[in-house]
XYZ file of C-alpha atoms in Angstrom:
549
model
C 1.067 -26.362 6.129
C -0.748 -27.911 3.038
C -1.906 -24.967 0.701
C -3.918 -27.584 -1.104
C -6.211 -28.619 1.564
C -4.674 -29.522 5.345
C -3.170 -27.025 7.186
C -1.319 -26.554 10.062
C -1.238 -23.014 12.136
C 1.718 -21.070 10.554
C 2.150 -19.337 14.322
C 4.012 -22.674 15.273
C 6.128 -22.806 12.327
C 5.002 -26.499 10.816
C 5.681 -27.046 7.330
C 3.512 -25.792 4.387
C 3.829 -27.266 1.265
C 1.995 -26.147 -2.422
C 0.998 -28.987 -4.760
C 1.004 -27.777 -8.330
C -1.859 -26.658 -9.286
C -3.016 -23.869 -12.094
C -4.826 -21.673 -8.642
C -4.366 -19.105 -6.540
C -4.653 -19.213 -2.779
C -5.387 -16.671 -0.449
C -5.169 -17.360 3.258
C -5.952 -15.536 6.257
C -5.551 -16.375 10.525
C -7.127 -14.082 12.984
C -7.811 -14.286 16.680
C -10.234 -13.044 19.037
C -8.082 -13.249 22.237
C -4.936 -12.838 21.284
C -3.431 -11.844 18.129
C 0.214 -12.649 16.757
C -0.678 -11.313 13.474
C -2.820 -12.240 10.764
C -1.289 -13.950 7.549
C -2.795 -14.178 4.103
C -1.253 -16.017 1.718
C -1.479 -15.446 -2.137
C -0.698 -18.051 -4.476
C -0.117 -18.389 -7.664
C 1.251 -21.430 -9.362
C 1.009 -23.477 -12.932
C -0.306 -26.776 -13.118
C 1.712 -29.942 -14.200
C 1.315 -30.995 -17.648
C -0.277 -27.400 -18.756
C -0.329 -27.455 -22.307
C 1.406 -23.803 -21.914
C 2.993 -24.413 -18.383
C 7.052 -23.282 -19.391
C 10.004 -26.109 -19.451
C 11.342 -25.893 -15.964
C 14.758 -27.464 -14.893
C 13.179 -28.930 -12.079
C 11.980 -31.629 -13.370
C 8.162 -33.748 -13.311
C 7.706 -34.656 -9.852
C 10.346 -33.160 -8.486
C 9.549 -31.387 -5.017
C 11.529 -28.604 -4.012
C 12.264 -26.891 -0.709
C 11.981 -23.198 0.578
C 11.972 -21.034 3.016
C 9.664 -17.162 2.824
C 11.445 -14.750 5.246
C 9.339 -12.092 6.351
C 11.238 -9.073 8.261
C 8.370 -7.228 9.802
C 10.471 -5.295 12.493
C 10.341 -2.131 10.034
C 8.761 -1.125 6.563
C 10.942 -0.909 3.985
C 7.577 1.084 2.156
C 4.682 2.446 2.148
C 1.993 2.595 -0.512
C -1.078 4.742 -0.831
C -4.549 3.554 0.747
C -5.585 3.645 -3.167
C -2.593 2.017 -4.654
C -4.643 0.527 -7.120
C -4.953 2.519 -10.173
C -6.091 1.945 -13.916
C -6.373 4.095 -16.741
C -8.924 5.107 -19.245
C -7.173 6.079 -22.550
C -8.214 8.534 -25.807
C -8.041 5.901 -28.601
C -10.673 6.077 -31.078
C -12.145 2.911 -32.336
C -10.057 3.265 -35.317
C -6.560 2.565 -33.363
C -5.341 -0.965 -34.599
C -2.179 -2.780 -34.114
C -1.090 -5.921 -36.134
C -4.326 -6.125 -38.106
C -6.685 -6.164 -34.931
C -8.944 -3.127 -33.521
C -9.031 -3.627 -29.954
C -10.451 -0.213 -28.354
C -13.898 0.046 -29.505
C -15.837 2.304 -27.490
C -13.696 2.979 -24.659
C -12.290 6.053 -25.316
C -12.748 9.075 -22.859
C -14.991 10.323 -25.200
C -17.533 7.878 -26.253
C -16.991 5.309 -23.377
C -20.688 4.625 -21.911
C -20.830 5.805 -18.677
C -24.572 4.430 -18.487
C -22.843 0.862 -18.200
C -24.129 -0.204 -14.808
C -21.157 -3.220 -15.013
C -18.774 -0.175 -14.890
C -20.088 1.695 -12.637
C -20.138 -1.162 -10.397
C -16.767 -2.408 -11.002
C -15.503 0.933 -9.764
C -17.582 1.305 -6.753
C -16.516 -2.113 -5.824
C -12.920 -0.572 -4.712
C -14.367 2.139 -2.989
C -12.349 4.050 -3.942
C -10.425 3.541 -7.177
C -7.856 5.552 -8.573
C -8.534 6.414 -12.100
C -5.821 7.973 -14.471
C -7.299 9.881 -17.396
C -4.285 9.782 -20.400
C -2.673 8.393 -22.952
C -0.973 8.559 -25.949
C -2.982 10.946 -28.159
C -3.702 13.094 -24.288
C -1.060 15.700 -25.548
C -3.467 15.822 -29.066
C -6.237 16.866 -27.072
C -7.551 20.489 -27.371
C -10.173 21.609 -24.453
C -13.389 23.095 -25.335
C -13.393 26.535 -23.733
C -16.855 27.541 -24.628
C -19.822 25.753 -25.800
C -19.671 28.050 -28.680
C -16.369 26.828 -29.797
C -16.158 23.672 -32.630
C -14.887 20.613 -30.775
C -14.202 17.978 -33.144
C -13.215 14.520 -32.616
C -10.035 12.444 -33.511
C -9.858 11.599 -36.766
C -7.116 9.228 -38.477
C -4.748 10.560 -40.608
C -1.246 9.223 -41.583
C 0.843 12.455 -41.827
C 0.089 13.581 -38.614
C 2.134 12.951 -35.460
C 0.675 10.047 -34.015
C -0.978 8.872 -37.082
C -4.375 10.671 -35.971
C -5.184 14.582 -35.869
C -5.936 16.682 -32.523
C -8.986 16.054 -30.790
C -11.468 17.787 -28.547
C -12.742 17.302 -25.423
C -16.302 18.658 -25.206
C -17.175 20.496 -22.225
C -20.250 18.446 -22.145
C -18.267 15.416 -21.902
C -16.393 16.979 -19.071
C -19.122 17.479 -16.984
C -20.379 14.160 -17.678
C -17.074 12.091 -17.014
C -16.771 14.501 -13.903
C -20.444 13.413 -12.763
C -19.712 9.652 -13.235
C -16.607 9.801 -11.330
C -18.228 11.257 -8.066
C -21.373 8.489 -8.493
C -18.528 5.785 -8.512
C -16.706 7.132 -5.838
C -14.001 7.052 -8.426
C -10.516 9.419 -7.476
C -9.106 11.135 -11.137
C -5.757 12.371 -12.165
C -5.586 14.070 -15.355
C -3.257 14.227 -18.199
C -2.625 17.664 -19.648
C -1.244 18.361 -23.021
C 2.242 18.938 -22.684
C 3.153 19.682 -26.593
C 0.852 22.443 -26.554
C 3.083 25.500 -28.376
C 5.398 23.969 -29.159
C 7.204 22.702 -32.297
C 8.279 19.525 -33.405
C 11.508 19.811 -35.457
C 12.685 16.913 -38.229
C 14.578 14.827 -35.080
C 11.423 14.686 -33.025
C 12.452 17.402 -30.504
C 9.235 19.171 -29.062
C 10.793 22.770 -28.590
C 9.249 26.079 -27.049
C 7.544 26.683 -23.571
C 4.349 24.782 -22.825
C 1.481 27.114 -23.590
C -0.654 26.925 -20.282
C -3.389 29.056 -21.707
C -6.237 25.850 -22.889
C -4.939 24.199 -19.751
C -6.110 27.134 -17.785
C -9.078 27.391 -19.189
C -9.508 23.735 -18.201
C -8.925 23.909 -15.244
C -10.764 27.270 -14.232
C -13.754 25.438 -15.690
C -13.213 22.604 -13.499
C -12.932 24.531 -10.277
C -15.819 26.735 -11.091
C -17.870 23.753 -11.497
C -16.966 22.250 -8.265
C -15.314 19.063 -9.878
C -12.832 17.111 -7.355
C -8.985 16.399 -9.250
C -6.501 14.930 -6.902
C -3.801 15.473 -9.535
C -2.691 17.456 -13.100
C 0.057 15.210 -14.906
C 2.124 17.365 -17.716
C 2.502 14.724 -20.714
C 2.452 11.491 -21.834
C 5.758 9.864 -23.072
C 7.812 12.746 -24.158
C 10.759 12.319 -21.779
C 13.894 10.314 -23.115
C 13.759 9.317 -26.516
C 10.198 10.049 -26.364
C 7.489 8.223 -28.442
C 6.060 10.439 -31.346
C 8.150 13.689 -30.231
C 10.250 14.334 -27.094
C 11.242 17.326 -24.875
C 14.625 17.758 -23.310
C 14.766 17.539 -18.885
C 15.524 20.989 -19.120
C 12.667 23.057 -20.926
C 10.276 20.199 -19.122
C 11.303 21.067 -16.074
C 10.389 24.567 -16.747
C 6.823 23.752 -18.031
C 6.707 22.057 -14.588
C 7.276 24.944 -12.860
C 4.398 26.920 -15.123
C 2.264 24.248 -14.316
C 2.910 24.930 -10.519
C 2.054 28.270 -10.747
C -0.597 27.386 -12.480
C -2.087 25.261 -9.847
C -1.205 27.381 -6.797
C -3.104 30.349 -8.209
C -6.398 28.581 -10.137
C -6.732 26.580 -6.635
C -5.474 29.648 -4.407
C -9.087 29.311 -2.531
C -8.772 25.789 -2.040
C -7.631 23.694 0.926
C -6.814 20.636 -0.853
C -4.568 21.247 -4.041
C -4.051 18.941 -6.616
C -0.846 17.816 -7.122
C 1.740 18.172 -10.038
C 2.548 14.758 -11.789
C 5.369 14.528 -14.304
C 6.114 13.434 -17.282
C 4.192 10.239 -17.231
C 6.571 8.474 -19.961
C 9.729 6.037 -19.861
C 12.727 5.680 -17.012
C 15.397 6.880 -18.656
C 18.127 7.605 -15.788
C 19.803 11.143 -17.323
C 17.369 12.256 -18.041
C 15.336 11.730 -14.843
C 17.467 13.135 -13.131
C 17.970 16.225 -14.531
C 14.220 16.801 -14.828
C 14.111 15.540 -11.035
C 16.804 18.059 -10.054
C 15.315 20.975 -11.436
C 11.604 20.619 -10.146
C 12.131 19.916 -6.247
C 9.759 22.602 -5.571
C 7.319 22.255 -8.120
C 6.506 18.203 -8.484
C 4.727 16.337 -5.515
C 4.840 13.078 -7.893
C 7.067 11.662 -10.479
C 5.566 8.869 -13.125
C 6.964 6.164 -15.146
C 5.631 3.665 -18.087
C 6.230 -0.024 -17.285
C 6.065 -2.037 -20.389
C 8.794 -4.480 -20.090
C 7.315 -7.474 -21.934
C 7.439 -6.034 -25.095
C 5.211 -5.249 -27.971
C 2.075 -7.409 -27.719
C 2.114 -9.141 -31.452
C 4.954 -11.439 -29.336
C 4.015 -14.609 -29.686
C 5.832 -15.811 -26.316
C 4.120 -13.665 -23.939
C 3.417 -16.446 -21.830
C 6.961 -17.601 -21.564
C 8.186 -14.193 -20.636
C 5.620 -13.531 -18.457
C 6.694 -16.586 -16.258
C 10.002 -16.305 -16.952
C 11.762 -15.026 -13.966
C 14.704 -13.524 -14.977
C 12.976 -11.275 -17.145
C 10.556 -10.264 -14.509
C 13.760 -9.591 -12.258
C 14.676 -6.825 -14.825
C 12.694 -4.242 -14.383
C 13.964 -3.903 -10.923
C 16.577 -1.564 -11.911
C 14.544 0.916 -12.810
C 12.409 0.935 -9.615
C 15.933 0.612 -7.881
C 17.515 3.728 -9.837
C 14.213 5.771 -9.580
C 14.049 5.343 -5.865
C 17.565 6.184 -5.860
C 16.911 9.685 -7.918
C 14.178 10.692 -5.382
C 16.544 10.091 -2.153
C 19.644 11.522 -3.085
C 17.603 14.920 -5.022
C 16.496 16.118 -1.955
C 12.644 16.301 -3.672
C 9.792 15.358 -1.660
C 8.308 14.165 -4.486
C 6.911 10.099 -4.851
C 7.160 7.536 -7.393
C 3.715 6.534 -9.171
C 3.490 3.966 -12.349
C 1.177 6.354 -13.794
C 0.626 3.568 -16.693
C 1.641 0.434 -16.702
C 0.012 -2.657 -19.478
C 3.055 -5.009 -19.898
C 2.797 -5.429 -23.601
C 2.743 -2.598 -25.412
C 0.755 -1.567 -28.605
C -2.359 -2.608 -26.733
C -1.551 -6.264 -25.606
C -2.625 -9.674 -27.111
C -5.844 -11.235 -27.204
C -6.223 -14.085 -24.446
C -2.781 -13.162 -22.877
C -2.577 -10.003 -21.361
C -6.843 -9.834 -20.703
C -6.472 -13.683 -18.968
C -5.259 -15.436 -16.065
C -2.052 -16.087 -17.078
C -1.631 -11.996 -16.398
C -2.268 -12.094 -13.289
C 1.060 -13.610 -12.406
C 3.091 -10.961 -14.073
C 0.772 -8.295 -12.707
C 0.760 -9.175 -9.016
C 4.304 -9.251 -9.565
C 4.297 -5.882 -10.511
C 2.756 -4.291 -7.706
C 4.891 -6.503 -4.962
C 8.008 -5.330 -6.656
C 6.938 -1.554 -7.091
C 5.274 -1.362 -3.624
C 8.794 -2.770 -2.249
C 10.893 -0.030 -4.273
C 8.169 2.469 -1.852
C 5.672 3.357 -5.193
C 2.828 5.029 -3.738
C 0.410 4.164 -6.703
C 0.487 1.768 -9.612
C -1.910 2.582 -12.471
C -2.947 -0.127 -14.673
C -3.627 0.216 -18.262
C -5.960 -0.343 -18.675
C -9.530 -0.007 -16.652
C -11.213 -1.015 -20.111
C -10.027 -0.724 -23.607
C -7.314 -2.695 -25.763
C -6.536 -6.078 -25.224
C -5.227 -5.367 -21.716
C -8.252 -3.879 -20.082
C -9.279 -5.154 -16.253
C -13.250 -5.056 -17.833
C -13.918 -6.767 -21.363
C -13.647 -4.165 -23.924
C -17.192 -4.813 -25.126
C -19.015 -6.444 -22.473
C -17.456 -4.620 -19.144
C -17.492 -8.223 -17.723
C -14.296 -8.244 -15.207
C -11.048 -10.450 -16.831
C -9.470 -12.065 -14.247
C -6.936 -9.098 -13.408
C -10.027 -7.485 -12.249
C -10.419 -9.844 -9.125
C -6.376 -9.886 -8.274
C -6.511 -6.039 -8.239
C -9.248 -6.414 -6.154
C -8.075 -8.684 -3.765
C -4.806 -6.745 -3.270
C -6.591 -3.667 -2.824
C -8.688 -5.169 -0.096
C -6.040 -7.051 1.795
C -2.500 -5.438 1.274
C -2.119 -2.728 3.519
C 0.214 0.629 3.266
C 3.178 -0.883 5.002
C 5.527 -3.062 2.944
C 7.661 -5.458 4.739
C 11.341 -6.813 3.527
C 10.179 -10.553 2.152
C 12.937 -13.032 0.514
C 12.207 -16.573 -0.655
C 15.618 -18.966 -0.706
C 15.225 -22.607 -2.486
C 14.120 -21.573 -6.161
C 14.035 -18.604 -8.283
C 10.703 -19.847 -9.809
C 8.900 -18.393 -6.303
C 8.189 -14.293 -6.360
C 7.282 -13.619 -2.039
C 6.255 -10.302 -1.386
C 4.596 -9.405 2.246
C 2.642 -6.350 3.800
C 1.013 -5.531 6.382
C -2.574 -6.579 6.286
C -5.279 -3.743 5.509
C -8.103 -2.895 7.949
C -6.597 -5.402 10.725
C -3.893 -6.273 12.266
C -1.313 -8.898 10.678
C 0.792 -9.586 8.108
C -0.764 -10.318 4.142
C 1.912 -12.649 2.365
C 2.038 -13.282 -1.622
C 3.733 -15.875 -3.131
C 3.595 -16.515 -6.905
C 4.488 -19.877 -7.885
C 6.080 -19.790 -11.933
C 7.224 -23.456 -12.124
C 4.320 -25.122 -14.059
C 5.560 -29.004 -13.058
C 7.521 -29.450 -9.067
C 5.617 -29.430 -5.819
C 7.417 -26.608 -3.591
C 7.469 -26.973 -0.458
C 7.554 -24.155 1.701
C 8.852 -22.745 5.245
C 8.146 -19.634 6.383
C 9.498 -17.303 9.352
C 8.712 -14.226 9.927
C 9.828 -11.468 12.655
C 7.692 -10.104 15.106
C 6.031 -7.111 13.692
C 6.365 -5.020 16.323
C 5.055 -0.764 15.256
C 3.257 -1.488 12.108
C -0.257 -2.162 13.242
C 0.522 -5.659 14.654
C -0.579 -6.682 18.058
C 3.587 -7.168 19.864
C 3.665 -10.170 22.319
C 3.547 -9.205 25.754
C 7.285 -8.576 26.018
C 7.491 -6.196 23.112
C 11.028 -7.278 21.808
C 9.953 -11.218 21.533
C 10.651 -12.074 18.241
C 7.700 -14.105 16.185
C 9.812 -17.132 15.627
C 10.822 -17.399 19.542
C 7.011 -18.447 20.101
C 7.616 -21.863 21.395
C 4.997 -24.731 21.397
C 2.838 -25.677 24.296
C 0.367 -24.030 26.167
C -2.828 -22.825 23.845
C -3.213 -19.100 23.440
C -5.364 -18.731 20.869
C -8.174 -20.000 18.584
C -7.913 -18.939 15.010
C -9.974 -18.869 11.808
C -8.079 -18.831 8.707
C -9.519 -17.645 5.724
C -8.527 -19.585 2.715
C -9.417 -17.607 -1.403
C -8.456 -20.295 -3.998
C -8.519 -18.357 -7.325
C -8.413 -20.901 -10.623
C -8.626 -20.558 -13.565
C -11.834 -22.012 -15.438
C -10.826 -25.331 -16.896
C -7.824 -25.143 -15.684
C -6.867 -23.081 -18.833
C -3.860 -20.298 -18.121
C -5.698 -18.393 -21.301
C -9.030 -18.853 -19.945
C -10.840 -15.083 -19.040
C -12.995 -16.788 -16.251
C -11.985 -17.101 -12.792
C -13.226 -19.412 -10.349
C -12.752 -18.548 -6.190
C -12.989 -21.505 -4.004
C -13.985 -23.798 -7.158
C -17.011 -21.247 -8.094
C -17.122 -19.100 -11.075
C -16.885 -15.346 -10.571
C -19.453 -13.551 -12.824
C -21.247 -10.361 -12.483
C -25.204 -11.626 -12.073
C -28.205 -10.224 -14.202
C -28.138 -6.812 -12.204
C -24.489 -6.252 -13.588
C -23.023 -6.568 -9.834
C -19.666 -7.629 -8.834
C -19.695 -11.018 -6.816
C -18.675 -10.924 -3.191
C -15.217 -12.663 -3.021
C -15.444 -14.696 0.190
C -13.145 -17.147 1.697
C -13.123 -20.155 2.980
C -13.127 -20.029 7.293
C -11.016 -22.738 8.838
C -10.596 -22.916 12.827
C -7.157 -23.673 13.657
C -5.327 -23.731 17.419
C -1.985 -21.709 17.945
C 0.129 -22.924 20.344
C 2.590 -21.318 22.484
């Protein structure tokens, strides 16, 4: 199969081979007599002679064979319908990094919710998961009363964080609250875990969480009808911690308060929220300790992914497609999933934040295409380590928002979040690619049909790969069997026709052909929101193929 233009049907296992090219490909095969599966193919991969594409080993010209295995005789996963998450943060317009003020008016507190691009770009995922939290969420003070002075951040060097508490306006609740139901939008919210407690001269956070402004909260919230799948207790206290930390121990406890908390404010309700904790970085002790000592209290344990580093690096690029490093962070997914088995927890593993560079990215890195490869690579690997949700950071803000800090015009991360959402279904399937490292395969089930959704990601900027794939008959996860339920996919032999199919083909590019570039083109035609500020359809290409038996 050619991914650059002629294909062959993949049900009778011809050859497929990628041309280099700076695209991505999405490709779908469906039936209306009789369905194998259906198989979407995501591809990412550099073009030759990029002025940015990374050295590879390989060699100009050089073509290199594969071979995608696709086990989809079990799951080896299962992610949430709304997998997709992203974040809206605190920061003031005052938070810089490196000399640059990237936040503007994003914050939860002055973010325009009259934006009709936002609102649009939310319904568009119908639903999307939206994580309210950040750094400065365990600054935050809740209006209780309308009475009360609520004041906003302000900076200030000698205070933790380098800005002083804030306040979230009642007001500002209600309108947030009102936004999120018109978008169809499903919250989690970060509560202040540092509340009452003191931070000694190591950075230790000690005392008992004081639950009171919390409760107050979240009576408020219940009173006013407002819909909160989840309360998360702190952001990035556990470990080392990042401003102040508190120990697994006396977190564990506030856990438990929080709990209680929950079970009695919601005591009416038949939906409770859950409890999400602590929302900061893996650290494997300490993990499990805190894991240990909250099996009854925690429905969802979250972890910070921001394994590229701080964003003034000036080799982003070269780490994004770098492999190796990208193979890292595996062994925290790996440990955490681990934790959860062996605890005997019920809990589930979220990436309640996740931006890849920290100190709010870098300018015309992490906000264009060239994210998208590390990104999709992120979800693939955390769906296949069975994380339920992945929550960008962020929606907009920084330099690694989905929407343009100032203009809410989708980067290009906004369309591959997209497209996942709408084509990777909840069942992840084993996937391995043998030939090159440089290929990242990851394969689910496909969403809202039946069939299998396939992702490659191509990081070598300069061979050709050619690729093979096989895949197992899918038998159980929402994929039509054969008529003799234990044939195996690759035992279909070639002959008689069974089927007509229509494949549909996405080829994402960058504009330009520029890996820095913030506009995307699908199927060679530039993806912009129009006058009316709405998202544009993403539709494929249809080509009519015969499968053969």
């Amino acid at each position: 199969m050619f991914l650059n233009g002629t294909m062959l049907a993949l049900a009778v296992k011809k050859k497929m081979r990628t041309e280099t090219a700076q695209k991505i490909l999405i490709y779908g095969m469906a039936t209306s007599l009789f369905l194998l599966f259906c198989l979407c193919f995501w591809l990412y991969w550099v073009r030759h002679g990029s002025p940015v594409a990374p050295h590879s080993t390989s060699g100009v010209g050089t073509i290199i064979e594969g071979k995608v295995f696709i086990n989809g005789t079990t799951s080896i996963g299962r992610i949430d319908d709304d997998f997709v998450c992203a974040t809206l943060d605190w920061w003031p317009p005052q938070k810089c990094d490196y000399g640059t003020c990237s936040w503007g008016r994003t914050s939860l507190l002055n973010l325009d919710l009259n934006n009709v691009i936002l609102l649009n770009a939310i319904k568009a995922f119908s639903p999307l998961k939206i994580r309210l939290g950040g750094t400065l969420q365990d600054r935050v003070i809740y209006q209780s009363n309308e009475q009360q002075p609520c004041s906003p951040f302000v900076q200030s060097n000698s205070d933790l964080l380098y800005f002083s508490k804030g306040c979230l306006p009642l007001t500002r609740w209600d309108e947030l609250n009102n936004f999120f139901k018109k978008a169809g939008a499903v919250v989690v919210f970060g509560l202040n875990e540092l509340r009452g407690k003191t931070i000694n001269s190591q950075g230790s956070a000690e005392g008992a969480w004081n639950s009171s402004n919390a409760e107050s909260l979240m009576r408020y919230t219940v009173n006013q009808d407002y819909t909160i799948q989840g309360w998360e207790l702190g952001n990035e206290l556990s470990g080392k911690g990042i401003g102040a930390r508190v120990s697994a121990d006396q977190y564990a406890s506030d856990i438990n308060t929080l709990q209680d908390t929950v079970q009695n404010i919601y005591a009416s309700s038949d939906v409770k929220p859950v409890v999400m904790g602590p929302g900061g970085f893996f650290d494997e002790n300490w993990f499990t300790e805190f894991i240990q000592k909250t099996t009854k209290s925690l429905q969802v344990v979250t972890h910070h992914i921001y394994n590229l580093g701080p964003g003034s690096n000036d080799h982003l690029t070269d780490a994004i497609l770098d492999p190796s490093l990208l193979d890292s962070v595996s062994y925290k997914y790996s440990k955490l999933q681990s934790i959860l088995k062996n605890s005997g927890t019920q809990a589930v593993a979220w990436v309640g934040e996740a931006g890849g560079a920290s100190n709010s990215g870098h300018n015309l890195v992490t906000n264009a295409f060239v994210f998208s490869f590390w990104y999709l690579d992120q979800l693939g690997m955390a769906s296949s380590f069975d994380t339920k949700t992945y929550c960008r950071q962020t929606l907009v803000g920084g330099n690694y928002g989905l929407l343009d800090t100032n203009t809410f015009v989708p980067n290009p991360d906004y369309y591959s979040a997209l497209l996942w959402h709408r084509l990777m279904g909840n069942n992840v399937l084993s996937t391995s690619f043998s030939g090159t490292n440089k290929i990242r395969a990851y394969a689910h089930c496909s969403k809202k049909m039946q069939g299998i959704t396939l992702l490659l990601i191509n990081l070598d900027g300069y061979a050709t790969v050619q690729v093979r794939v096989s895949a197992e008959n899918a038998t159980g996860l929402g994929i039509s069997p054969l008529q003799d339920p234990r044939t195996k996919f690759a035992r279909v032999s070639r002959g008689s026709k069974i089927a007509n199919l229509t494949r549909e083909e996405y080829h994402l590019t960058p504009k330009d052909g520029d890996l820095h570039s913030q506009i995307m083109l699908l199927n060679g035609k530039m993806l912009t929101v129009d006058s009316s500020g709405v998202i544009p359809p993403l539709e494929p290409i249809n080509q009519d193929e015969e499968m053969q038996e």
